[in-house]
Every structure is written in C-alpha cells, then in structure tokens.
PDB file of C-alpha atoms in Angstrom:
ATOM      1  CA  VAL A   1       0.148   0.104  -0.095  1.00  0.00           C
ATOM      2  CA  GLU A   2       1.372   3.378  -0.698  1.00  0.00           C
ATOM      3  CA  ASN A   3       0.012   6.748   0.166  1.00  0.00           C
ATOM      4  CA  MET A   4       0.412   8.609  -3.020  1.00  0.00           C
ATOM      5  CA  ALA A   5      -0.318  11.920  -1.343  1.00  0.00           C
ATOM      6  CA  SER A   6       2.334  12.457   1.262  1.00  0.00           C
ATOM      7  CA  THR A   7       2.942   9.398   3.331  1.00  0.00           C
ATOM      8  CA  ALA A   8       5.465   7.745   1.258  1.00  0.00           C
ATOM      9  CA  SER A   9       8.501   8.622   3.668  1.00  0.00           C
ATOM     10  CA  LYS A  10       6.541   7.357   6.641  1.00  0.00           C
ATOM     11  CA  SER A  11       6.638   3.516   5.965  1.00  0.00           C
ATOM     12  CA  ARG A  12       8.821   1.351   8.209  1.00  0.00           C
ATOM     13  CA  LEU A  13       8.050  -1.666   6.379  1.00  0.00           C
ATOM     14  CA  ASP A  14      10.919  -3.561   4.353  1.00  0.00           C
ATOM     15  CA  THR A  15      10.010  -3.724   0.460  1.00  0.00           C
ATOM     16  CA  SER A  16      12.527  -6.442   0.067  1.00  0.00           C
ATOM     17  CA  THR A  17      10.348  -8.742   1.991  1.00  0.00           C
ATOM     18  CA  SER A  18       6.987  -7.066   2.489  1.00  0.00           C
ATOM     19  CA  ALA A  19       4.308  -6.462  -0.295  1.00  0.00           C
ATOM     20  CA  GLY A  20       0.484  -5.527  -0.640  1.00  0.00           C
ATOM     21  CA  VAL A  21      -2.077  -7.395  -2.673  1.00  0.00           C
ATOM     22  CA  GLY A  22      -2.095  -5.105  -6.046  1.00  0.00           C
ATOM     23  CA  LEU A  23      -4.800  -2.365  -5.190  1.00  0.00           C
ATOM     24  CA  PHE A  24      -4.792   1.297  -5.221  1.00  0.00           C
ATOM     25  CA  PHE A  25      -7.458   2.857  -2.790  1.00  0.00           C
ATOM     26  CA  GLN A  26      -8.571   6.606  -2.270  1.00  0.00           C
ATOM     27  CA  GLN A  27     -10.669   8.792  -0.357  1.00  0.00           C
ATOM     28  CA  LYS A  28     -13.117  11.065  -2.139  1.00  0.00           C
ATOM     29  CA  GLY A  29     -13.672  14.723  -0.808  1.00  0.00           C
ATOM     30  CA  VAL A  30     -15.301  14.657   2.894  1.00  0.00           C
ATOM     31  CA  ASP A  31     -16.376  11.162   2.355  1.00  0.00           C
ATOM     32  CA  THR A  32     -14.302   8.988   4.852  1.00  0.00           C
ATOM     33  CA  ASN A  33     -14.981   5.766   3.113  1.00  0.00           C
ATOM     34  CA  VAL A  34     -11.678   4.189   1.330  1.00  0.00           C
ATOM     35  CA  TYR A  35     -12.500   3.234  -2.202  1.00  0.00           C
ATOM     36  CA  VAL A  36     -10.796   0.903  -4.759  1.00  0.00           C
ATOM     37  CA  LYS A  37      -9.538   3.241  -7.388  1.00  0.00           C
ATOM     38  CA  THR A  38      -7.599   0.693  -9.217  1.00  0.00           C
ATOM     39  CA  ILE A  39      -6.535  -2.869  -9.660  1.00  0.00           C
ATOM     40  CA  VAL A  40      -3.038  -3.669 -10.411  1.00  0.00           C
ATOM     41  CA  ARG A  41      -2.788  -5.924 -13.285  1.00  0.00           C
ATOM     42  CA  ASN A  42      -1.443  -9.334 -12.666  1.00  0.00           C
ATOM     43  CA  GLY A  43      -1.360  -8.574  -8.730  1.00  0.00           C
ATOM     44  CA  SER A  44      -2.753 -10.854  -6.071  1.00  0.00           C
ATOM     45  CA  ALA A  45      -6.262  -8.871  -6.521  1.00  0.00           C
ATOM     46  CA  ASP A  46      -6.417  -9.050 -10.363  1.00  0.00           C
ATOM     47  CA  GLN A  47      -5.647 -12.888 -10.285  1.00  0.00           C
ATOM     48  CA  ASP A  48      -8.324 -13.547  -7.369  1.00  0.00           C
ATOM     49  CA  GLY A  49     -10.858 -11.409  -9.501  1.00  0.00           C
ATOM     50  CA  SER A  50     -13.347 -10.675  -6.713  1.00  0.00           C
ATOM     51  CA  VAL A  51     -12.578  -6.916  -5.890  1.00  0.00           C
ATOM     52  CA  LYS A  52     -13.902  -4.397  -8.391  1.00  0.00           C
ATOM     53  CA  ALA A  53     -13.068  -0.866  -8.867  1.00  0.00           C
ATOM     54  CA  GLY A  54     -15.364   1.281  -6.731  1.00  0.00           C
ATOM     55  CA  ASP A  55     -15.844  -1.156  -3.864  1.00  0.00           C
ATOM     56  CA  VAL A  56     -15.423   0.210  -0.354  1.00  0.00           C
ATOM     57  CA  ILE A  57     -13.042  -1.590   2.084  1.00  0.00           C
ATOM     58  CA  VAL A  58     -14.452  -1.794   5.663  1.00  0.00           C
ATOM     59  CA  ALA A  59     -12.234  -4.716   7.571  1.00  0.00           C
ATOM     60  CA  VAL A  60      -8.751  -6.008   7.391  1.00  0.00           C
ATOM     61  CA  ASP A  61      -8.363  -9.380   9.134  1.00  0.00           C
ATOM     62  CA  GLY A  62     -11.566  -8.551  10.991  1.00  0.00           C
ATOM     63  CA  LYS A  63     -10.625  -5.218  12.142  1.00  0.00           C
ATOM     64  CA  ASP A  64     -13.010  -2.327  11.402  1.00  0.00           C
ATOM     65  CA  VAL A  65     -11.405   0.051   9.271  1.00  0.00           C
ATOM     66  CA  LYS A  66     -14.336   2.157   8.065  1.00  0.00           C
ATOM     67  CA  GLY A  67     -13.525   6.115   8.081  1.00  0.00           C
ATOM     68  CA  GLU A  68      -9.551   5.093   9.298  1.00  0.00           C
ATOM     69  CA  ASP A  69      -6.565   6.643   8.354  1.00  0.00           C
ATOM     70  CA  LEU A  70      -4.965   5.607   5.010  1.00  0.00           C
ATOM     71  CA  ASN A  71      -1.706   4.980   6.768  1.00  0.00           C
ATOM     72  CA  LEU A  72      -3.423   2.655   9.216  1.00  0.00           C
ATOM     73  CA  LEU A  73      -5.028   0.889   6.202  1.00  0.00           C
ATOM     74  CA  ARG A  74      -1.607   0.580   4.957  1.00  0.00           C
ATOM     75  CA  GLU A  75       0.098  -0.770   7.785  1.00  0.00           C
ATOM     76  CA  LEU A  76      -2.520  -3.576   8.311  1.00  0.00           C
ATOM     77  CA  ILE A  77      -2.397  -4.872   4.521  1.00  0.00           C
ATOM     78  CA  ILE A  78       1.239  -4.758   3.925  1.00  0.00           C
ATOM     79  CA  GLY A  79       3.023  -7.447   5.335  1.00  0.00           C
ATOM     80  CA  GLN A  80       5.488 -10.538   4.636  1.00  0.00           C
ATOM     81  CA  VAL A  81       5.693 -11.942   1.114  1.00  0.00           C
ATOM     82  CA  GLY A  82       3.766 -15.037   0.663  1.00  0.00           C
ATOM     83  CA  THR A  83       1.400 -14.605   3.575  1.00  0.00           C
ATOM     84  CA  TYR A  84      -2.334 -13.881   3.420  1.00  0.00           C
ATOM     85  CA  VAL A  85      -4.533 -10.936   4.354  1.00  0.00           C
ATOM     86  CA  SER A  86      -8.468 -11.193   4.692  1.00  0.00           C
ATOM     87  CA  LEU A  87     -10.186  -8.055   3.185  1.00  0.00           C
ATOM     88  CA  THR A  88     -13.835  -7.250   3.450  1.00  0.00           C
ATOM     89  CA  PHE A  89     -15.376  -4.699   0.785  1.00  0.00           C
ATOM     90  CA  TRP A  90     -18.852  -3.278   0.268  1.00  0.00           C
ATOM     91  CA  ARG A  91     -19.709  -3.564  -3.117  1.00  0.00           C
ATOM     92  CA  ALA A  92     -19.680  -0.319  -4.958  1.00  0.00           C
ATOM     93  CA  GLY A  93     -20.284   1.056  -1.495  1.00  0.00           C
ATOM     94  CA  ASN A  94     -23.462  -0.674  -0.789  1.00  0.00           C
ATOM     95  CA  GLU A  95     -23.446  -2.143   2.920  1.00  0.00           C
ATOM     96  CA  GLU A  96     -25.780  -4.779   2.196  1.00  0.00           C
ATOM     97  CA  ASP A  97     -23.857  -6.189  -0.580  1.00  0.00           C
ATOM     98  CA  SER A  98     -20.713  -7.096   1.314  1.00  0.00           C
ATOM     99  CA  TYR A  99     -18.255  -9.562   0.774  1.00  0.00           C
ATOM    100  CA  SER A 100     -14.722 -10.709   2.045  1.00  0.00           C
ATOM    101  CA  VAL A 101     -11.689 -12.198   0.069  1.00  0.00           C
ATOM    102  CA  SER A 102      -8.346 -13.735   1.473  1.00  0.00           C
ATOM    103  CA  LEU A 103      -5.399 -12.493  -0.962  1.00  0.00           C
ATOM    104  CA  VAL A 104      -1.658 -13.357  -0.911  1.00  0.00           C
ATOM    105  CA  ARG A 105       0.730 -10.632  -0.270  1.00  0.00           C
ATOM    106  CA  GLY A 106       3.400 -10.543  -3.068  1.00  0.00           C
ATOM    107  CA  ASN A 107       5.056  -8.522  -6.031  1.00  0.00           C
ATOM    108  CA  ALA A 108       5.744  -8.970  -9.597  1.00  0.00           C
ATOM    109  CA  GLU A 109       9.196 -10.723  -8.791  1.00  0.00           C
ATOM    110  CA  TYR A 110       7.010 -12.951  -6.365  1.00  0.00           C
ATOM    111  CA  PHE A 111       4.526 -14.228  -8.869  1.00  0.00           C
ATOM    112  CA  SER A 112       7.253 -14.532 -11.587  1.00  0.00           C
ATOM    113  CA  GLN A 113       9.010 -17.039  -9.274  1.00  0.00           C
ATOM    114  CA  LEU A 114       5.784 -18.767  -8.136  1.00  0.00           C
ATOM    115  CA  LYS A 115       4.925 -19.383 -11.656  1.00  0.00           C
ATOM    116  CA  GLN A 116       8.680 -20.777 -12.628  1.00  0.00           C
ATOM    117  CA  LYS A 117       8.585 -23.035  -9.467  1.00  0.00           C
ATOM    118  CA  SER A 118       5.119 -24.257 -10.800  1.00  0.00           C
ATOM    119  CA  LYS A 119       6.151 -25.319 -14.000  1.00  0.00           C
ATOM    120  CA  MET A 120       9.307 -26.939 -12.765  1.00  0.00           C
ATOM    121  CA  SER A 121       7.236 -28.713 -10.260  1.00  0.00           C
ATOM    122  CA  GLY A 122       5.016 -29.908 -12.855  1.00  0.00           C
ATOM    123  CA  ASP A 123       8.051 -31.230 -15.115  1.00  0.00           C
ATOM    124  CA  LEU A 124       9.152 -33.053 -12.192  1.00  0.00           C
ATOM    125  CA  ASP A 125       6.001 -34.866 -11.211  1.00  0.00           C
ATOM    126  CA  ARG A 126       5.591 -35.971 -15.002  1.00  0.00           C
ATOM    127  CA  MET A 127       9.106 -37.464 -14.741  1.00  0.00           C
ATOM    128  CA  LYS A 128       8.278 -39.376 -11.314  1.00  0.00           C
ATOM    129  CA  ALA A 129       5.031 -40.389 -12.966  1.00  0.00           C
ATOM    130  CA  ALA A 130       6.862 -41.789 -16.055  1.00  0.00           C
ATOM    131  CA  LEU A 131       9.643 -43.527 -13.513  1.00  0.00           C
ATOM    132  CA  GLU A 132       6.692 -45.010 -11.420  1.00  0.00           C
ATOM    133  CA  ARG A 133       5.427 -46.589 -14.512  1.00  0.00           C
ATOM    134  CA  ALA A 134       8.215 -48.029 -15.533  1.00  0.00           C
ATOM    135  CA  LEU A 135       8.978 -49.361 -12.012  1.00  0.00           C
ATOM    136  CA  ALA A 136       5.685 -51.101 -12.044  1.00  0.00           C
ATOM    137  CA  THR A 137       6.237 -52.287 -15.606  1.00  0.00           C
ATOM    138  CA  LYS A 138       9.346 -54.066 -14.432  1.00  0.00           C
ATOM    139  CA  GLU A 139       7.653 -55.446 -11.158  1.00  0.00           C
ATOM    140  CA  ALA A 140       4.951 -56.926 -13.510  1.00  0.00           C
ATOM    141  CA  MET A 141       7.028 -58.372 -15.770  1.00  0.00           C
ATOM    142  CA  GLN A 142       9.470 -60.086 -13.054  1.00  0.00           C
ATOM    143  CA  ASN A 143       6.363 -61.633 -11.131  1.00  0.00           C
ATOM    144  CA  ARG A 144       4.821 -62.728 -14.287  1.00  0.00           C
ATOM    145  CA  LEU A 145       8.395 -64.612 -15.321  1.00  0.00           C
ATOM    146  CA  ALA A 146       8.465 -66.128 -11.539  1.00  0.00           C
ATOM    147  CA  GLU A 147       4.901 -67.307 -12.254  1.00  0.00           C
ATOM    148  CA  LEU A 148       5.818 -68.966 -15.306  1.00  0.00           C
ATOM    149  CA  LEU A 149       8.936 -70.759 -13.584  1.00  0.00           C
ATOM    150  CA  GLN A 150       6.812 -72.247 -10.850  1.00  0.00           C
ATOM    151  CA  ASN A 151       3.825 -73.453 -12.966  1.00  0.00           C
ATOM    152  CA  ASN A 152       4.924 -74.342 -16.107  1.00  0.00           C
ATOM    153  CA  SER A 153       8.595 -75.991 -16.289  1.00  0.00           C
ATOM    154  CA  LYS A 154       7.738 -76.751 -20.105  1.00  0.00           C
ATOM    155  CA  GLU A 155       7.736 -73.192 -21.123  1.00  0.00           C
ATOM    156  CA  PHE A 156      11.425 -72.736 -20.075  1.00  0.00           C
ATOM    157  CA  GLU A 157      12.564 -72.453 -23.637  1.00  0.00           C
ATOM    158  CA  ASN A 158      10.596 -69.362 -23.751  1.00  0.00           C
ATOM    159  CA  HIS A 159      12.123 -67.728 -20.474  1.00  0.00           C
ATOM    160  CA  SER A 160      15.052 -66.411 -22.517  1.00  0.00           C
ATOM    161  CA  SER A 161      12.697 -64.252 -24.782  1.00  0.00           C
ATOM    162  CA  LEU A 162      10.668 -63.037 -21.598  1.00  0.00           C
ATOM    163  CA  ARG A 163      14.203 -62.489 -19.910  1.00  0.00           C
ATOM    164  CA  SER A 164      15.224 -60.154 -22.608  1.00  0.00           C
ATOM    165  CA  GLU A 165      11.956 -57.956 -22.304  1.00  0.00           C
ATOM    166  CA  VAL A 166      12.868 -57.766 -18.719  1.00  0.00           C
ATOM    167  CA  GLU A 167      16.217 -56.768 -19.548  1.00  0.00           C
ATOM    168  CA  GLU A 168      15.356 -54.050 -22.051  1.00  0.00           C
ATOM    169  CA  SER A 169      12.770 -52.793 -19.297  1.00  0.00           C
ATOM    170  CA  GLU A 170      15.425 -52.515 -16.865  1.00  0.00           C
ATOM    171  CA  GLN A 171      17.575 -50.751 -19.620  1.00  0.00           C
ATOM    172  CA  SER A 172      14.393 -48.484 -20.183  1.00  0.00           C
ATOM    173  CA  LEU A 173      14.266 -47.949 -16.685  1.00  0.00           C
ATOM    174  CA  HIS A 174      18.062 -46.813 -16.506  1.00  0.00           C
ATOM    175  CA  ALA A 175      17.633 -44.488 -19.347  1.00  0.00           C
ATOM    176  CA  ALA A 176      14.274 -43.028 -17.379  1.00  0.00           C
ATOM    177  CA  ARG A 177      16.521 -42.763 -14.157  1.00  0.00           C
ATOM    178  CA  SER A 178      19.479 -41.051 -16.474  1.00  0.00           C
ATOM    179  CA  ASN A 179      16.782 -38.741 -17.844  1.00  0.00           C
ATOM    180  CA  LEU A 180      15.423 -37.784 -14.624  1.00  0.00           C
ATOM    181  CA  ALA A 181      18.882 -37.215 -12.841  1.00  0.00           C
ATOM    182  CA  GLU A 182      19.488 -34.838 -15.898  1.00  0.00           C
ATOM    183  CA  GLU A 183      16.335 -33.094 -16.022  1.00  0.00           C
ATOM    184  CA  ARG A 184      16.860 -32.434 -12.122  1.00  0.00           C
ATOM    185  CA  ARG A 185      20.250 -30.960 -12.912  1.00  0.00           C
ATOM    186  CA  GLY A 186      18.501 -28.763 -15.240  1.00  0.00           C
ATOM    187  CA  LEU A 187      16.115 -27.648 -12.715  1.00  0.00           C
ATOM    188  CA  GLU A 188      18.746 -27.069 -10.339  1.00  0.00           C
ATOM    189  CA  GLU A 189      20.661 -24.640 -13.035  1.00  0.00           C
ATOM    190  CA  LYS A 190      17.363 -22.853 -13.521  1.00  0.00           C
ATOM    191  CA  GLU A 191      17.054 -22.214  -9.721  1.00  0.00           C
ATOM    192  CA  ALA A 192      20.793 -20.830 -10.092  1.00  0.00           C
ATOM    193  CA  GLU A 193      19.869 -18.665 -12.602  1.00  0.00           C
ATOM    194  CA  LEU A 194      16.863 -17.073 -10.554  1.00  0.00           C
ATOM    195  CA  GLU A 195      19.085 -16.347  -7.564  1.00  0.00           C
ATOM    196  CA  PRO A 196      21.048 -13.317  -9.238  1.00  0.00           C
ATOM    197  CA  LEU A 197      17.798 -12.093 -10.508  1.00  0.00           C
ATOM    198  CA  ILE A 198      16.172 -12.242  -6.854  1.00  0.00           C
ATOM    199  CA  ALA A 199      19.323 -10.489  -5.860  1.00  0.00           C
ATOM    200  CA  THR A 200      18.750  -7.719  -8.344  1.00  0.00           C
ATOM    201  CA  ALA A 201      15.071  -7.233  -7.495  1.00  0.00           C
ATOM    202  CA  GLU A 202      15.866  -6.900  -3.771  1.00  0.00           C
ATOM    203  CA  VAL A 203      18.579  -4.038  -4.864  1.00  0.00           C
ATOM    204  CA  GLU A 204      16.023  -2.469  -6.827  1.00  0.00           C
ATOM    205  CA  GLU A 205      13.482  -2.580  -4.109  1.00  0.00           C
ATOM    206  CA  ALA A 206      16.017  -1.013  -1.882  1.00  0.00           C
ATOM    207  CA  ASN A 207      16.774   2.104  -4.359  1.00  0.00           C
ATOM    208  CA  ILE A 208      12.716   2.481  -4.422  1.00  0.00           C
ATOM    209  CA  VAL A 209      12.721   2.783  -0.592  1.00  0.00           C
ATOM    210  CA  ARG A 210      15.464   5.361  -0.935  1.00  0.00           C
ATOM    211  CA  LEU A 211      13.733   7.135  -3.509  1.00  0.00           C
ATOM    212  CA  ARG A 212      10.417   7.293  -1.584  1.00  0.00           C
ATOM    213  CA  ARG A 213      12.110   8.925   1.468  1.00  0.00           C
ATOM    214  CA  ILE A 214      13.599  11.302  -0.558  1.00  0.00           C
ATOM    215  CA  LEU A 215      10.182  12.182  -2.053  1.00  0.00           C
ATOM    216  CA  GLY A 216       8.777  12.279   1.521  1.00  0.00           C
ATOM    217  CA  ASP A 217      11.430  14.843   2.771  1.00  0.00           C
ATOM    218  CA  ALA A 218      10.989  16.913  -0.582  1.00  0.00           C
ATOM    219  CA  GLU A 219       7.044  16.687   0.012  1.00  0.00           C
ATOM    220  CA  GLU A 220       7.674  17.595   3.902  1.00  0.00           C
ATOM    221  CA  GLN A 221       9.899  20.699   2.565  1.00  0.00           C
ATOM    222  CA  VAL A 222       7.162  21.773  -0.074  1.00  0.00           C
ATOM    223  CA  GLN A 223       4.685  21.811   2.931  1.00  0.00           C
ATOM    224  CA  SER A 224       7.003  23.941   5.164  1.00  0.00           C
ATOM    225  CA  VAL A 225       7.294  26.539   2.287  1.00  0.00           C
ATOM    226  CA  GLU A 226       3.470  26.623   1.675  1.00  0.00           C
ATOM    227  CA  SER A 227       2.977  27.116   5.394  1.00  0.00           C
ATOM    228  CA  ALA A 228       5.368  29.861   5.460  1.00  0.00           C
ATOM    229  CA  LEU A 229       3.380  31.564   2.756  1.00  0.00           C
ATOM    230  CA  GLY A 230      -0.081  31.442   4.849  1.00  0.00           C
ATOM    231  CA  ASP A 231      -1.911  29.116   2.659  1.00  0.00           C
ATOM    232  CA  GLY A 232      -0.475  25.830   3.917  1.00  0.00           C
ATOM    233  CA  SER A 233      -3.617  24.755   5.754  1.00  0.00           C
ATOM    234  CA  GLU A 234      -6.007  25.202   2.890  1.00  0.00           C
ATOM    235  CA  ARG A 235      -3.402  23.098   0.558  1.00  0.00           C
ATOM    236  CA  VAL A 236      -3.147  20.312   3.283  1.00  0.00           C
ATOM    237  CA  GLN A 237      -6.680  19.809   3.040  1.00  0.00           C
ATOM    238  CA  VAL A 238      -6.992  19.648  -0.565  1.00  0.00           C
ATOM    239  CA  GLY A 239      -4.066  16.758  -0.280  1.00  0.00           C
ATOM    240  CA  ALA A 240      -5.871  15.060   2.522  1.00  0.00           C
ATOM    241  CA  ALA A 241      -9.398  15.127   0.175  1.00  0.00           C
ATOM    242  CA  HIS A 242      -7.700  13.822  -2.646  1.00  0.00           C
ATOM    243  CA  GLY A 243      -5.167  11.273  -1.217  1.00  0.00           C
ATOM    244  CA  ALA A 244      -4.665   8.175  -2.963  1.00  0.00           C
ATOM    245  CA  LEU A 245      -3.502   4.527  -1.604  1.00  0.00           C
ATOM    246  CA  LYS A 246      -1.853   1.707  -3.306  1.00  0.00           C
ATOM    247  CA  VAL A 247      -1.927  -1.875  -1.827  1.00  0.00           C
TER     248      VAL A 247
END
C-alpha cells in the first residue's frame, strides 16, 4: 500500500520482504470511506478477480477500518511476502452487498517465481510418474516370469525371450533414471539462474525505498514553504481530500 499524497517517507516496512495485494485506494472529498481506485494488473487482487474498482474496504483481518486513516490501512494490509490477508468490502459502497476475500501478499517478482516453480514442479511430477510406470512395468514382468517358472516347466525355453524383455525394461528404466537425473540438474541450474535475479530485485526495491524517502522529505519541505506563505492549511486539506492509496 502506498499513500500517493504525502506518506511515502513514513513507512517502516521492508519492501524486500514485504508487499501488498495489488490495489490502489483513495478517499473522495469529505467522504471518509476508502474506495478501490484501480487494481494492479497481474497482482494478487487481479488474479483473484473478486475485488472491483469502486468497492469500499471496511475491514482488514476482521478489524473495522471504516473511516480510518490511510496510513493505518497501509500498515494493516502490507506484510510478509507469501502470507495472506483477509479483506472485507462493500460492493460499490452498498453496505447490504458485502463480501470477504483472502489475498496473498506478493510483488511481480514473487508471482514470477511462483509461476517458474510451478512449471518446474509440474515437469518433475511428470518425470516421477513416468519412472513409477516404468517400475510398475518391471515389477509386473518379473512377477510374470516367476509365475511361469513355478507353474510350467515346459515353457522354460521361452524364458530367455521373456528375460530379454525384462532386460530391455531394465534398460528403459535406467534410461528414465538417467533422464530424471539430467532434468533435476537442469532444474537446479534454473534455480541458480533465479538467484541473481532475486538479488537484483532486492537491490531495486532498496533503491525504491530510498527514492520514496527522498520524495517524502521533498514533500515535507514543500509543505513547510506553503505554510510559510500563509496558505499551507488550505493546501493540506486539499491534499487529504484527494489522497490515494496503493496496496
């Protein structure tokens, strides 16, 4: 969550491990309700699809936030990346049409990593399934061979052929295991490639925090100048009436 008016420098949250749910909030004039202004594309709220622009947020994890300050709302929603937060809304400001949704906290890098890990996990599951089928086939053929040896000695001459099939199956199993080991090495290499990207993202997020702090200091200086000119009070009221909030 980010107060787009003048509270960027007041955050104490670490954006390298903290995130919101992909929502911009705002207050309209003298109306104390906090409305959803926009929904960040591919963010947590966008992927869930429940929240709509114009909805009014009324509770965070069961805590009533109607009419509360935007900074408090920000502190309640932002949290550890990968954790969940429960939000309650009135649809288009209609108190009788309320709903709650549980959203995961995450940024673009977090969801990109989730997608990559999901793909790798799917590939690994398919390889495991193929290996299990090969093992099941081998076991079935070995059982069949043992049955033939016990029940029909006359078919002994055919055992060499069946043994060959078992050997071929074992070779296929060996090849499948080799492929699995190779794929695992490939997955490990991909994970290693992700590590510098994550480190770069953390550096960028740290830079963003620094820039936000600079922006906050600049805004405070502007407010001080406006106050000295004698019209600071009127400008603060206008800024509070048109403040926006990003989650």
